Amino acid sequence: MSTAADIQTRPFAEALKDAQARITAHMEMRLAGSDELHAGMRYAITGGKMLRGFLVLESARLHGVPAEAAIEAALAIECIHAYSLVHDDLPCMDDDDLRRGQPTLHRKWDEAMAVLAGDSLQTFAFELLADPKVGPHALTLIRGLAQSSGKDGMVSGQMLDIAAETAGAPLTLEQITKLQGRKTGCLIEWSATAGAVMAGADPAPLRQYACALGLAFQIADDILDVEGDAAKVGKAVRKDADAGKATFVSLLGLAEAKARAQSLCDEACAALSLFGEDAATLKEAARFVIARDS
Amino acid sequence: MSTAADIQTRPFAEALKDAQARITAHMEMRLAGSDELHAGMRYAITGGKMLRGFLVLESARLHGVPAEAAIEAALAIECIHAYSLVHDDLPCMDDDDLRRGQPTLHRKWDEAMAVLAGDSLQTFAFELLADPKVGPHALTLIRGLAQSSGKDGMVSGQMLDIAAETAGAPLTLEQITKLQGRKTGCLIEWSATAGAVMAGADPAPLRQYACALGLAFQIADDILDVEGDAAKVGKAVRKDADAGKATFVSLLGLAEAKARAQSLCDEACAALSLFGEDAATLKEAARFVIARDS
C-alpha cells in the first residue's frame, strides 16, 4: 500500500481541512453552552478526521445544495459518529482509554457523563436536521439517518460485533462484510448520498461510490491495525490481532487485503464518472482512505 | 392524599388502558424483529404506564388529528421515555435492579445491551416521527422532541441531578423545580402539546396544562417515594430519603407537598376549560397523577 505522501492528495487534503474548519466552527457556534454537558459534547466531536462530514459537504457541492443547508447535515453526521465512539469506548463495550490521541470521554470525565454526552449528541444530530435551513427534503434525511444508525444499521452492526466476540468461531468473510457494512458502511452511505437527497436528485451513483468506499475504509482500518503506529493512529493498535478476532487481513492475508482495497477504490471512482472533473475531490478521498496512516 | 379508588377515574382508566393496548400493538408491529436487540427494545417499552403516549393520543383526539399519525408520535415518546430509563438504571447512573417490577435491562441482559438498546430506542423515536403518516408538521414535532429531550431538556436535567448528588448542599425549592422541569416536565409538555402541533393549532392551553401536570407528577413521585409500597410502585422506594436527597417532600413537608400537588392539579384542569367536556379525560388524568399509588 502506498503512503499518503506518494499520491497527489493536495486538493483533497485542502478540501478536508476546509471541511474540518467549517464543521468545527459551526459546532462551536451551535454548541456554545458553558455547562459540562456542552463541554463534553464538544470534546467528543473535536479532533476527528470528519471524513463523513466532508462527504456530506462534497456531495452537497456536487448537487448545488446551499452551504447553509449542507453544514447542518455535516455536523449532524459528525454528532452521530462521535456519539457512537463515546458509547463504544465505554468499559462495558470496548473499554478504550485513548481516542484520537486523547483520553476517551469516560476517562476525561466519568462513565455517567459519557452515557449522557453520547445520548445528547445523538439527539442534537436530529435537532440539526430538523432545522428549517435544511430545506424541503429534511424528513427524508432524518428517516435515512435513523435507519442507517439505529436497530437496522450501525447499532445492529455493533450487536453483531459483540455477538462475534462471545461466539466460539471467528467470522467468515461474508459475515464480516455484513457486520462492517452495518457498523460503518451505512453512515458512510448516508453521508455520501446526503447532497443528492437534499437536492432531490438520484442518489444511486453516490450510493455505489459509498458502498465501495465504506468497505475499502474498513479493510484499510484492519490493515492499519496490523501495520499502523499507535502514535499516528491515535488509538491502540493490534487489538484485533491480539484478540484473535477475524478481520479482513486475517481472512484474506495482507497482500490480498491491500489488493481488495485498491480494487474497491477503483470501483468507487468509476461510480462517479458521470460527474467528470467535478468529482475529482471525492475520487481523491477514496484514494486517501486506502492510503491513510491514521 | 386520596387513593386511586376514591375518585371517579373510570373513563380515564379505560382511556389509559386503551392507549396502552394501542401503543403496545403498534410497538409489536413496528419492532417485530427477531434478534436480541429488538427483544431488548420491546422489553424496555413493555409494562410502562404509557402516560406520555396517552397524553399524545388524547391531545391528538382533542384536535381531530388522524389516529394513524397520533400513534407514531405516541410510540415515539414512549421510546424516548424507555431509553432514558434504561440508561438511567445503568450501574454508572442510578444503579437500579428493578423497574416496573421486573429486572432492569442491564440485569436481564448486560450493560452493553442496555447502552445499545437505549441508543436504538432513541433513534427509533425519530424514525417514527419522520414517517410520512405523521403529516405536515412532522419537522416541528421532531425539533420539539430533540429540544425537550436533549442537552437543553431531559438530559440536562439528568446532569443537574448528578451534580446535585455530588454537591455538598441539598437543592433549594427553586433548583429542584428547575431540575424536575427539565428531567420530566419537558417530555410531558411535548406529549400534551403534540396533538395541537400535529393539527397546526395553538399549543398554549395544553402547554399550560402540561406545565402544572408535570410538576404535580413529580411532587406525587416524591410523595410515593415516602409513602409508597415498593411492590405496587414496581421500583425501590425511600431511596431519596435514605440518600438525604432534597425532594419536594423534604423541602415542603408532606402536608404542604400534597396541598401543592392538589392546587397544581386544579390549575392543570382550569387550563383546559375552553375545551369543555371534550377534555374530561385529560382532567381526570391530572387527578389520577396526584392520586396514583404506582
Coordinates of C-alpha atoms in Angstrom, one line a residue:
Chain A
M1 CA 0.0 0.0 0.0
S2 CA 1.3 3.4 -0.9
T3 CA 1.5 6.1 1.8
A4 CA -0.4 9.3 1.8
A5 CA 2.7 11.2 0.7
D6 CA 3.1 9.1 -2.5
I7 CA -0.1 10.2 -4.1
Q8 CA -1.5 13.5 -5.3
T9 CA -3.8 14.4 -2.4
R10 CA -3.3 18.1 -2.2
P11 CA -6.7 19.4 -3.4
F12 CA -8.4 16.6 -1.3
A13 CA -6.2 17.5 1.8
E14 CA -7.2 21.1 1.4
A15 CA -10.9 20.3 0.9
L16 CA -10.8 18.0 4.0
K17 CA -9.0 20.7 6.1
D18 CA -11.6 23.2 4.9
A19 CA -14.5 20.9 5.8
Q20 CA -13.0 20.3 9.3
A21 CA -12.6 24.0 9.9
R22 CA -16.2 24.8 8.8
I23 CA -17.8 21.9 10.7
T24 CA -15.7 22.8 13.8
A25 CA -16.7 26.5 13.6
H26 CA -20.4 25.6 13.1
M27 CA -20.2 23.1 16.1
E28 CA -18.7 25.8 18.3
M29 CA -21.5 28.2 17.4
R30 CA -24.2 25.6 17.8
L31 CA -22.8 24.1 21.0
A32 CA -21.7 27.2 22.7
G33 CA -23.3 26.4 26.1
S34 CA -21.0 26.8 29.1
D35 CA -22.0 23.8 31.1
E36 CA -20.2 20.5 31.5
L37 CA -22.5 18.7 29.1
H38 CA -21.8 21.0 26.3
A39 CA -18.1 20.8 27.1
G40 CA -18.3 17.0 26.9
M41 CA -20.2 17.1 23.6
R42 CA -17.6 19.5 22.0
Y43 CA -14.8 17.3 23.3
A44 CA -16.3 14.2 21.7
I45 CA -16.5 15.9 18.2
T46 CA -13.2 17.8 18.3
G47 CA -10.2 16.4 16.6
G48 CA -11.9 13.8 14.4
K49 CA -11.0 13.3 10.7
M50 CA -14.5 14.4 9.9
L51 CA -14.5 12.3 6.8
R52 CA -18.3 11.8 7.0
G53 CA -18.9 15.5 7.3
F54 CA -16.6 16.1 4.4
L55 CA -18.6 13.6 2.3
V56 CA -21.8 15.5 3.1
L57 CA -20.3 18.8 2.1
E58 CA -18.7 17.5 -1.1
S59 CA -21.9 15.7 -2.3
A60 CA -23.8 18.8 -1.4
R61 CA -21.4 20.9 -3.5
L62 CA -21.7 18.4 -6.4
H63 CA -25.5 18.9 -6.4
G64 CA -25.6 22.7 -5.8
V65 CA -27.1 22.4 -2.3
P66 CA -26.9 25.7 -0.4
A67 CA -23.9 25.7 2.1
E68 CA -26.2 26.7 5.0
A69 CA -28.2 23.5 4.5
A70 CA -25.2 21.3 4.0
I71 CA -23.4 22.4 7.1
E72 CA -26.3 21.3 9.3
A73 CA -26.2 17.8 7.8
A74 CA -22.4 17.6 8.0
L75 CA -22.4 18.5 11.7
A76 CA -25.3 16.1 12.3
I77 CA -23.4 13.1 10.9
E78 CA -20.3 14.0 13.0
C79 CA -22.5 14.1 16.1
I80 CA -23.8 10.6 15.3
H81 CA -20.3 9.3 14.6
A82 CA -19.0 11.0 17.8
Y83 CA -21.8 9.6 20.0
S84 CA -21.2 6.1 18.7
L85 CA -17.5 6.3 19.5
V86 CA -18.1 7.7 23.0
H87 CA -20.5 4.8 23.8
D88 CA -18.3 2.3 22.0
D89 CA -15.3 3.3 24.2
L90 CA -17.2 2.6 27.5
P91 CA -15.8 0.0 29.9
C92 CA -18.9 -2.3 29.2
M93 CA -18.2 -2.1 25.5
D94 CA -14.6 -1.8 24.0
D95 CA -13.2 -0.3 27.2
D96 CA -10.8 2.1 25.4
D97 CA -8.7 4.7 27.2
L98 CA -7.5 6.6 24.1
R99 CA -9.3 8.1 21.2
R100 CA -7.7 10.5 18.6
G101 CA -4.7 10.6 20.9
Q102 CA -6.7 11.9 23.8
P103 CA -8.3 10.3 26.8
T104 CA -11.7 8.9 26.0
L105 CA -14.6 10.8 27.4
H106 CA -15.3 8.5 30.3
R107 CA -11.6 8.7 31.2
K108 CA -11.6 12.5 31.0
W109 CA -14.9 12.8 32.9
D110 CA -16.7 9.7 34.1
E111 CA -19.0 7.0 32.7
A112 CA -22.2 8.7 33.5
M113 CA -21.0 11.8 31.6
A114 CA -20.1 9.6 28.7
V115 CA -23.5 8.0 28.6
L116 CA -25.3 11.4 28.8
A117 CA -23.0 13.2 26.4
G118 CA -23.4 10.4 23.9
D119 CA -27.1 10.5 24.3
S120 CA -27.4 14.2 23.8
L121 CA -25.1 14.1 20.8
Q122 CA -27.5 11.7 19.1
T123 CA -30.4 13.9 20.0
F124 CA -28.6 17.0 18.7
A125 CA -28.0 15.4 15.3
F126 CA -31.7 15.1 14.8
E127 CA -32.3 18.6 16.1
L128 CA -29.8 19.9 13.5
L129 CA -31.5 18.0 10.6
A130 CA -34.9 19.4 11.7
D131 CA -33.7 22.9 11.3
P132 CA -35.7 24.8 8.7
K133 CA -32.4 25.7 6.9
V134 CA -32.0 22.1 5.8
G135 CA -34.8 22.5 3.2
P136 CA -37.6 20.5 1.7
H137 CA -36.0 17.1 1.9
A138 CA -35.2 17.2 5.6
L139 CA -37.6 14.4 6.6
T140 CA -36.0 12.0 4.0
L141 CA -32.6 12.8 5.5
I142 CA -33.9 12.2 9.1
R143 CA -35.5 8.9 8.1
G144 CA -32.4 7.8 6.3
L145 CA -30.1 8.7 9.2
A146 CA -32.4 6.9 11.7
Q147 CA -32.4 3.8 9.5
S148 CA -28.7 3.9 8.9
S149 CA -27.7 4.4 12.6
G150 CA -30.3 2.5 14.6
K151 CA -31.6 -1.0 15.1
D152 CA -31.2 -1.9 11.4
G153 CA -28.0 0.0 10.8
M154 CA -25.0 1.0 12.9
V155 CA -26.2 -0.3 16.3
S156 CA -27.2 -3.6 14.8
G157 CA -23.6 -3.8 13.5
Q158 CA -22.3 -3.2 17.0
M159 CA -24.5 -6.0 18.3
L160 CA -23.2 -8.4 15.6
D161 CA -19.7 -7.3 16.7
I162 CA -20.3 -8.2 20.3
A163 CA -22.0 -11.5 19.4
A164 CA -18.9 -12.4 17.3
E165 CA -16.7 -11.8 20.3
T166 CA -18.6 -14.1 22.5
A167 CA -19.2 -16.8 19.8
G168 CA -16.6 -19.5 19.6
A169 CA -15.8 -19.5 15.9
P170 CA -14.3 -16.4 14.1
L171 CA -16.5 -14.8 11.5
T172 CA -16.4 -15.7 7.8
L173 CA -15.7 -13.1 5.1
E174 CA -19.4 -12.9 4.3
Q175 CA -20.3 -12.3 8.0
I176 CA -17.6 -9.7 8.5
T177 CA -18.6 -7.9 5.3
K178 CA -22.2 -7.7 6.6
L179 CA -21.1 -6.6 10.1
Q180 CA -18.9 -3.8 8.7
G181 CA -21.5 -2.8 6.2
R182 CA -23.8 -2.1 9.0
K183 CA -21.3 -0.8 11.6
T184 CA -19.6 1.7 9.4
G185 CA -20.9 1.4 5.8
C186 CA -24.4 2.6 6.5
L187 CA -23.3 6.0 7.8
I188 CA -20.7 6.5 5.0
E189 CA -23.5 5.8 2.5
W190 CA -25.8 8.3 4.3
S191 CA -23.1 10.9 4.2
A192 CA -22.1 10.5 0.5
T193 CA -25.8 10.5 -0.6
A194 CA -26.9 13.4 1.6
G195 CA -26.2 16.0 -1.0
A196 CA -28.2 14.2 -3.7
V197 CA -31.1 13.7 -1.2
M198 CA -31.1 17.4 -0.2
A199 CA -31.2 18.4 -3.9
G200 CA -33.9 15.9 -4.7
A201 CA -31.6 14.2 -7.2
D202 CA -30.9 10.5 -7.8
P203 CA -28.6 9.2 -5.1
A204 CA -27.7 6.0 -6.9
P205 CA -24.2 6.9 -8.2
L206 CA -23.1 8.2 -4.8
R207 CA -24.6 5.2 -3.1
Q208 CA -22.5 3.0 -5.4
Y209 CA -19.4 5.1 -4.6
A210 CA -20.2 4.9 -0.8
C211 CA -20.6 1.2 -0.7
A212 CA -17.2 0.6 -2.3
L213 CA -15.7 3.4 -0.2
G214 CA -17.1 2.1 3.1
L215 CA -15.8 -1.4 2.6
A216 CA -12.4 -0.1 1.4
F217 CA -12.3 2.1 4.6
Q218 CA -12.8 -0.9 6.8
I219 CA -10.2 -3.0 5.0
A220 CA -7.8 -0.1 5.4
D221 CA -8.7 0.1 9.1
D222 CA -7.8 -3.6 9.5
I223 CA -4.5 -3.1 7.7
L224 CA -3.8 -0.1 10.0
D225 CA -4.5 -2.3 13.0
V226 CA -1.7 -4.6 11.8
E227 CA 0.8 -2.1 10.2
G228 CA -0.1 1.1 11.9
D229 CA 1.8 3.2 14.5
A230 CA -0.4 3.8 17.6
A231 CA 1.1 7.3 18.0
K232 CA -0.2 8.2 14.5
V233 CA -3.4 6.2 14.6
G234 CA -4.3 7.9 17.9
K235 CA -5.7 4.7 19.4
A236 CA -4.5 1.3 20.4
V237 CA -3.4 -0.9 17.5
R238 CA -3.0 -4.7 17.1
K239 CA -6.0 -5.1 19.4
D240 CA -7.9 -7.2 16.9
A241 CA -5.0 -9.4 16.1
D242 CA -4.1 -9.9 19.8
A243 CA -7.7 -10.8 20.5
G244 CA -7.7 -13.4 17.8
K245 CA -10.6 -11.6 16.1
A246 CA -11.4 -12.3 12.4
T247 CA -10.5 -9.2 10.3
F248 CA -10.2 -8.7 6.5
V249 CA -6.5 -9.1 7.0
S250 CA -6.7 -12.4 8.9
L251 CA -9.2 -13.8 6.4
L252 CA -7.6 -12.5 3.2
G253 CA -4.0 -12.1 4.1
L254 CA -2.2 -8.7 3.9
A255 CA -1.4 -8.7 0.2
E256 CA -4.9 -9.7 -0.9
A257 CA -6.5 -7.2 1.6
K258 CA -4.4 -4.4 0.0
A259 CA -5.4 -5.6 -3.5
R260 CA -9.1 -5.7 -2.5
A261 CA -8.9 -2.2 -1.0
Q262 CA -7.3 -0.9 -4.2
S263 CA -10.0 -2.5 -6.5
L264 CA -12.8 -1.1 -4.3
C265 CA -11.1 2.3 -4.6
D266 CA -11.2 2.0 -8.4
E267 CA -14.8 0.9 -8.2
A268 CA -15.7 3.9 -6.1
C269 CA -14.0 6.3 -8.5
A270 CA -15.7 4.6 -11.5
A271 CA -19.2 5.2 -10.0
L272 CA -18.6 8.9 -10.2
S273 CA -17.6 9.0 -13.9
L274 CA -20.8 10.9 -14.9
F275 CA -19.8 13.8 -12.7
G276 CA -16.5 14.3 -14.6
E277 CA -13.9 16.6 -13.1
D278 CA -16.5 17.9 -10.5
A279 CA -16.0 14.7 -8.6
A280 CA -12.1 14.8 -8.6
T281 CA -12.0 15.6 -4.8
L282 CA -14.4 12.7 -3.9
K283 CA -12.2 10.4 -6.1
E284 CA -9.1 11.5 -4.2
A285 CA -11.0 10.9 -1.0
A286 CA -11.3 7.3 -2.0
R287 CA -7.6 7.1 -2.7
F288 CA -6.8 8.8 0.6
V289 CA -9.0 6.3 2.6
I290 CA -6.9 3.3 1.5
A291 CA -3.6 5.2 1.8
R292 CA -4.1 6.9 5.2
D293 CA -1.8 6.2 8.1
S294 CA -4.2 7.3 10.8
Chain B
M1 CA -53.8 12.1 49.6
S2 CA -56.8 10.1 48.4
T3 CA -56.1 6.8 46.6
A4 CA -56.9 6.0 43.0
A5 CA -60.0 4.1 44.1
D6 CA -61.6 7.1 45.9
I7 CA -62.1 9.2 42.8
Q8 CA -64.1 8.8 39.6
T9 CA -61.4 7.5 37.3
R10 CA -63.3 5.1 35.2
P11 CA -63.4 6.8 31.8
F12 CA -59.7 7.8 32.3
A13 CA -58.7 4.3 33.4
E14 CA -60.4 3.0 30.3
A15 CA -58.8 5.6 28.0
L16 CA -55.4 4.8 29.5
K17 CA -55.9 1.1 29.1
D18 CA -57.0 1.6 25.5
A19 CA -53.9 3.8 24.9
Q20 CA -51.6 1.2 26.4
A21 CA -53.1 -1.5 24.2
R22 CA -52.9 0.5 21.0
I23 CA -49.3 1.7 21.7
T24 CA -48.2 -1.8 22.6
A25 CA -49.8 -3.3 19.5
H26 CA -48.2 -0.7 17.3
M27 CA -44.8 -1.3 19.0
E28 CA -45.1 -5.0 18.4
M29 CA -45.8 -4.4 14.7
R30 CA -43.1 -1.8 14.3
L31 CA -40.5 -3.7 16.4
A32 CA -41.2 -7.2 15.2
G33 CA -37.5 -8.1 14.5
S34 CA -36.4 -11.5 15.9
D35 CA -32.9 -10.5 17.1
E36 CA -31.8 -9.8 20.6
L37 CA -31.7 -6.0 20.0
H38 CA -35.3 -5.9 19.0
A39 CA -36.2 -8.1 22.0
G40 CA -34.4 -5.7 24.4
M41 CA -36.1 -2.7 22.9
R42 CA -39.5 -4.3 23.3
Y43 CA -38.7 -5.3 26.9
A44 CA -37.8 -1.7 27.7
I45 CA -41.1 -0.4 26.5
T46 CA -43.4 -3.2 27.8
G47 CA -45.3 -2.7 31.0
G48 CA -44.9 1.1 31.4
K49 CA -47.9 3.3 32.4
M50 CA -47.6 5.0 29.0
L51 CA -48.9 8.2 30.4
R52 CA -46.9 10.2 27.9
G53 CA -48.2 8.2 25.0
F54 CA -51.7 8.6 26.4
L55 CA -51.3 12.4 26.5
V56 CA -50.2 12.3 22.9
L57 CA -53.3 10.3 21.8
E58 CA -55.7 12.4 23.9
S59 CA -54.4 15.8 22.7
A60 CA -54.5 14.4 19.1
R61 CA -58.1 13.3 19.6
L62 CA -58.9 16.7 21.0
H63 CA -57.6 18.4 17.8
G64 CA -59.0 15.9 15.3
V65 CA -55.6 14.5 14.3
P66 CA -55.8 11.2 12.4
A67 CA -55.2 8.2 14.6
E68 CA -52.5 6.8 12.2
A69 CA -50.5 10.0 12.7
A70 CA -51.0 10.1 16.5
I71 CA -49.9 6.5 17.1
E72 CA -46.5 7.2 15.6
A73 CA -45.9 10.1 17.9
A74 CA -47.3 8.2 20.9
L75 CA -44.9 5.3 20.4
A76 CA -42.1 7.8 19.7
I77 CA -42.4 9.4 23.1
E78 CA -42.6 6.1 24.9
C79 CA -39.4 5.1 23.1
I80 CA -37.7 8.2 24.4
H81 CA -39.0 7.7 27.9
A82 CA -37.9 4.0 27.8
Y83 CA -34.4 4.8 26.5
S84 CA -34.0 7.4 29.3
L85 CA -35.0 4.8 32.0
V86 CA -32.7 2.1 30.6
H87 CA -29.7 4.4 30.6
D88 CA -30.7 6.0 34.0
D89 CA -30.8 2.5 35.5
L90 CA -27.2 1.7 34.5
P91 CA -24.6 1.0 37.3
C92 CA -22.8 4.2 36.4
M93 CA -26.0 6.2 36.8
D94 CA -28.7 5.2 39.4
D95 CA -27.6 1.5 39.5
D96 CA -31.2 0.1 39.8
D97 CA -32.0 -3.6 39.6
L98 CA -35.8 -3.3 39.4
R99 CA -38.1 -1.3 37.0
R100 CA -41.8 -1.8 36.7
G101 CA -41.4 -4.9 38.9
Q102 CA -39.0 -6.6 36.5
P103 CA -35.2 -6.8 36.3
T104 CA -33.7 -3.7 34.7
L105 CA -32.4 -4.3 31.1
H106 CA -28.8 -4.5 32.1
R107 CA -29.7 -7.0 34.8
K108 CA -31.8 -9.1 32.4
W109 CA -29.1 -8.9 29.6
D110 CA -25.9 -6.9 30.3
E111 CA -24.6 -3.3 30.3
A112 CA -23.5 -3.3 26.7
M113 CA -27.0 -4.4 25.6
A114 CA -28.6 -1.7 27.8
V115 CA -26.4 1.0 26.2
L116 CA -27.2 -0.2 22.7
A117 CA -30.9 -0.9 23.3
G118 CA -31.3 2.6 24.8
D119 CA -29.4 4.2 21.9
S120 CA -31.5 2.5 19.3
L121 CA -34.7 3.3 21.1
Q122 CA -33.8 7.0 20.9
T123 CA -33.0 6.6 17.1
F124 CA -36.3 4.7 16.6
A125 CA -38.3 7.5 18.1
F126 CA -37.0 9.9 15.5
E127 CA -37.5 7.3 12.7
L128 CA -41.2 7.1 13.8
L129 CA -41.7 10.8 13.7
A130 CA -40.1 11.1 10.3
D131 CA -42.8 8.6 8.9
P132 CA -44.8 10.2 6.1
K133 CA -48.0 9.3 8.1
V134 CA -47.2 11.9 10.8
G135 CA -48.2 14.7 8.4
P136 CA -47.2 18.2 7.5
H137 CA -46.0 19.3 11.0
A138 CA -43.5 16.4 11.5
L139 CA -40.5 18.6 11.5
T140 CA -41.9 20.8 14.2
L141 CA -42.6 17.7 16.3
I142 CA -39.0 16.4 15.7
R143 CA -37.4 19.7 16.6
G144 CA -39.5 19.9 19.7
L145 CA -38.7 16.4 20.8
A146 CA -35.0 17.0 20.3
Q147 CA -35.1 20.2 22.3
S148 CA -37.2 18.6 25.1
S149 CA -35.1 15.5 25.4
G150 CA -31.5 16.6 24.7
K151 CA -28.8 18.9 26.0
D152 CA -31.3 21.7 26.9
G153 CA -34.1 19.3 28.1
M154 CA -34.2 15.9 29.8
V155 CA -30.5 15.1 29.6
S156 CA -29.5 18.4 31.0
G157 CA -32.0 17.7 33.9
Q158 CA -30.2 14.4 34.5
M159 CA -26.9 16.3 34.6
L160 CA -28.3 18.7 37.2
D161 CA -29.5 15.7 39.2
I162 CA -26.0 14.1 39.2
A163 CA -24.4 17.5 40.0
A164 CA -26.8 17.8 43.0
E165 CA -25.7 14.4 44.3
T166 CA -22.1 15.3 44.3
A167 CA -22.6 18.8 45.6
G168 CA -22.5 19.3 49.4
A169 CA -25.6 21.2 50.0
P170 CA -29.1 19.9 49.2
L171 CA -31.1 21.7 46.4
T172 CA -33.4 24.6 47.1
L173 CA -37.0 24.5 46.0
E174 CA -36.2 26.7 43.0
Q175 CA -33.4 24.5 41.9
I176 CA -35.4 21.3 42.3
T177 CA -38.3 22.8 40.4
K178 CA -35.9 23.7 37.5
L179 CA -34.2 20.2 37.6
Q180 CA -37.6 18.4 37.5
G181 CA -38.9 20.7 34.9
R182 CA -36.1 19.6 32.6
K183 CA -35.9 16.0 33.7
T184 CA -39.6 15.1 33.4
G185 CA -41.5 18.3 32.6
C186 CA -40.2 18.8 29.1
L187 CA -41.3 15.5 27.8
I188 CA -44.7 15.8 29.4
E189 CA -45.1 19.2 27.8
W190 CA -44.1 17.7 24.4
S191 CA -46.6 14.9 24.8
A192 CA -49.5 17.1 25.8
T193 CA -48.9 19.6 23.1
A194 CA -48.2 17.1 20.3
G195 CA -51.8 16.9 19.2
A196 CA -52.1 20.7 18.8
V197 CA -48.7 20.8 16.9
M198 CA -49.8 18.0 14.5
A199 CA -53.0 19.8 13.9
G200 CA -51.3 23.2 13.4
A201 CA -53.3 24.6 16.3
D202 CA -52.3 26.8 19.2
P203 CA -50.5 24.6 21.7
A204 CA -50.7 27.2 24.6
P205 CA -53.6 25.8 26.6
L206 CA -52.1 22.3 26.5
R207 CA -48.7 23.7 27.4
Q208 CA -50.2 25.4 30.5
Y209 CA -51.9 22.1 31.4
A210 CA -48.7 20.2 30.9
C211 CA -46.5 22.5 33.0
A212 CA -48.8 22.2 36.0
L213 CA -49.3 18.4 35.4
G214 CA -45.5 17.8 35.1
L215 CA -44.8 19.4 38.4
A216 CA -47.7 17.7 40.1
F217 CA -46.4 14.4 38.7
Q218 CA -43.0 14.9 40.2
I219 CA -44.4 16.0 43.6
A220 CA -46.6 12.9 43.6
D221 CA -43.5 10.9 42.8
D222 CA -41.7 12.3 45.8
I223 CA -44.7 11.6 48.0
L224 CA -44.8 8.0 46.6
D225 CA -41.1 7.6 47.5
V226 CA -42.1 8.4 51.1
E227 CA -45.5 6.7 51.4
G228 CA -45.4 4.1 48.6
D229 CA -45.2 0.4 48.7
A230 CA -42.3 -1.0 46.6
A231 CA -44.4 -3.9 45.4
K232 CA -47.0 -1.6 43.9
V233 CA -44.6 1.1 42.7
G234 CA -42.5 -1.5 40.9
K235 CA -39.2 0.0 41.9
A236 CA -37.2 0.7 45.1
V237 CA -38.8 3.4 47.4
R238 CA -37.4 5.6 50.1
K239 CA -34.2 5.8 48.0
D240 CA -34.2 9.6 48.0
A241 CA -35.0 10.0 51.7
D242 CA -32.3 7.4 52.6
A243 CA -29.8 9.2 50.5
G244 CA -30.6 12.5 52.2
K245 CA -31.6 14.0 48.8
A246 CA -33.7 17.1 48.7
T247 CA -37.2 16.4 47.4
F248 CA -40.5 18.3 47.3
V249 CA -41.4 16.4 50.4
S250 CA -38.2 17.2 52.3
L251 CA -38.4 20.8 51.3
L252 CA -42.2 21.4 51.8
G253 CA -43.2 18.8 54.3
L254 CA -45.7 16.1 53.4
A255 CA -48.9 18.1 54.0
E256 CA -47.7 21.1 52.0
A257 CA -46.5 18.9 49.2
K258 CA -49.9 17.2 49.0
A259 CA -51.6 20.6 49.0
R260 CA -49.3 21.9 46.3
A261 CA -50.0 18.8 44.1
Q262 CA -53.7 19.4 44.5
S263 CA -53.5 23.1 43.5
L264 CA -51.4 22.2 40.5
C265 CA -54.0 19.6 39.5
D266 CA -56.7 22.3 39.7
E267 CA -54.5 24.7 37.7
A268 CA -54.0 22.0 35.0
C269 CA -57.7 21.4 34.8
A270 CA -58.5 25.1 34.6
A271 CA -56.1 25.5 31.6
L272 CA -58.4 23.1 29.6
S273 CA -61.7 25.0 30.3
L274 CA -62.1 26.2 26.7
F275 CA -62.3 22.5 25.5
G276 CA -65.3 21.9 27.8
E277 CA -66.4 18.3 28.2
D278 CA -64.0 17.1 25.4
A279 CA -61.2 17.5 27.8
A280 CA -62.8 15.5 30.6
T281 CA -60.4 12.6 30.2
L282 CA -57.3 14.8 30.4
K283 CA -58.7 16.5 33.5
E284 CA -59.1 13.1 35.1
A285 CA -55.6 12.2 34.1
A286 CA -54.4 15.2 36.2
R287 CA -56.4 13.9 39.1
F288 CA -55.0 10.4 38.6
V289 CA -51.4 11.7 38.5
I290 CA -51.7 13.0 42.0
A291 CA -53.7 10.1 43.4
R292 CA -51.8 7.1 41.9
D293 CA -50.2 4.5 44.0
S294 CA -47.6 3.4 41.5

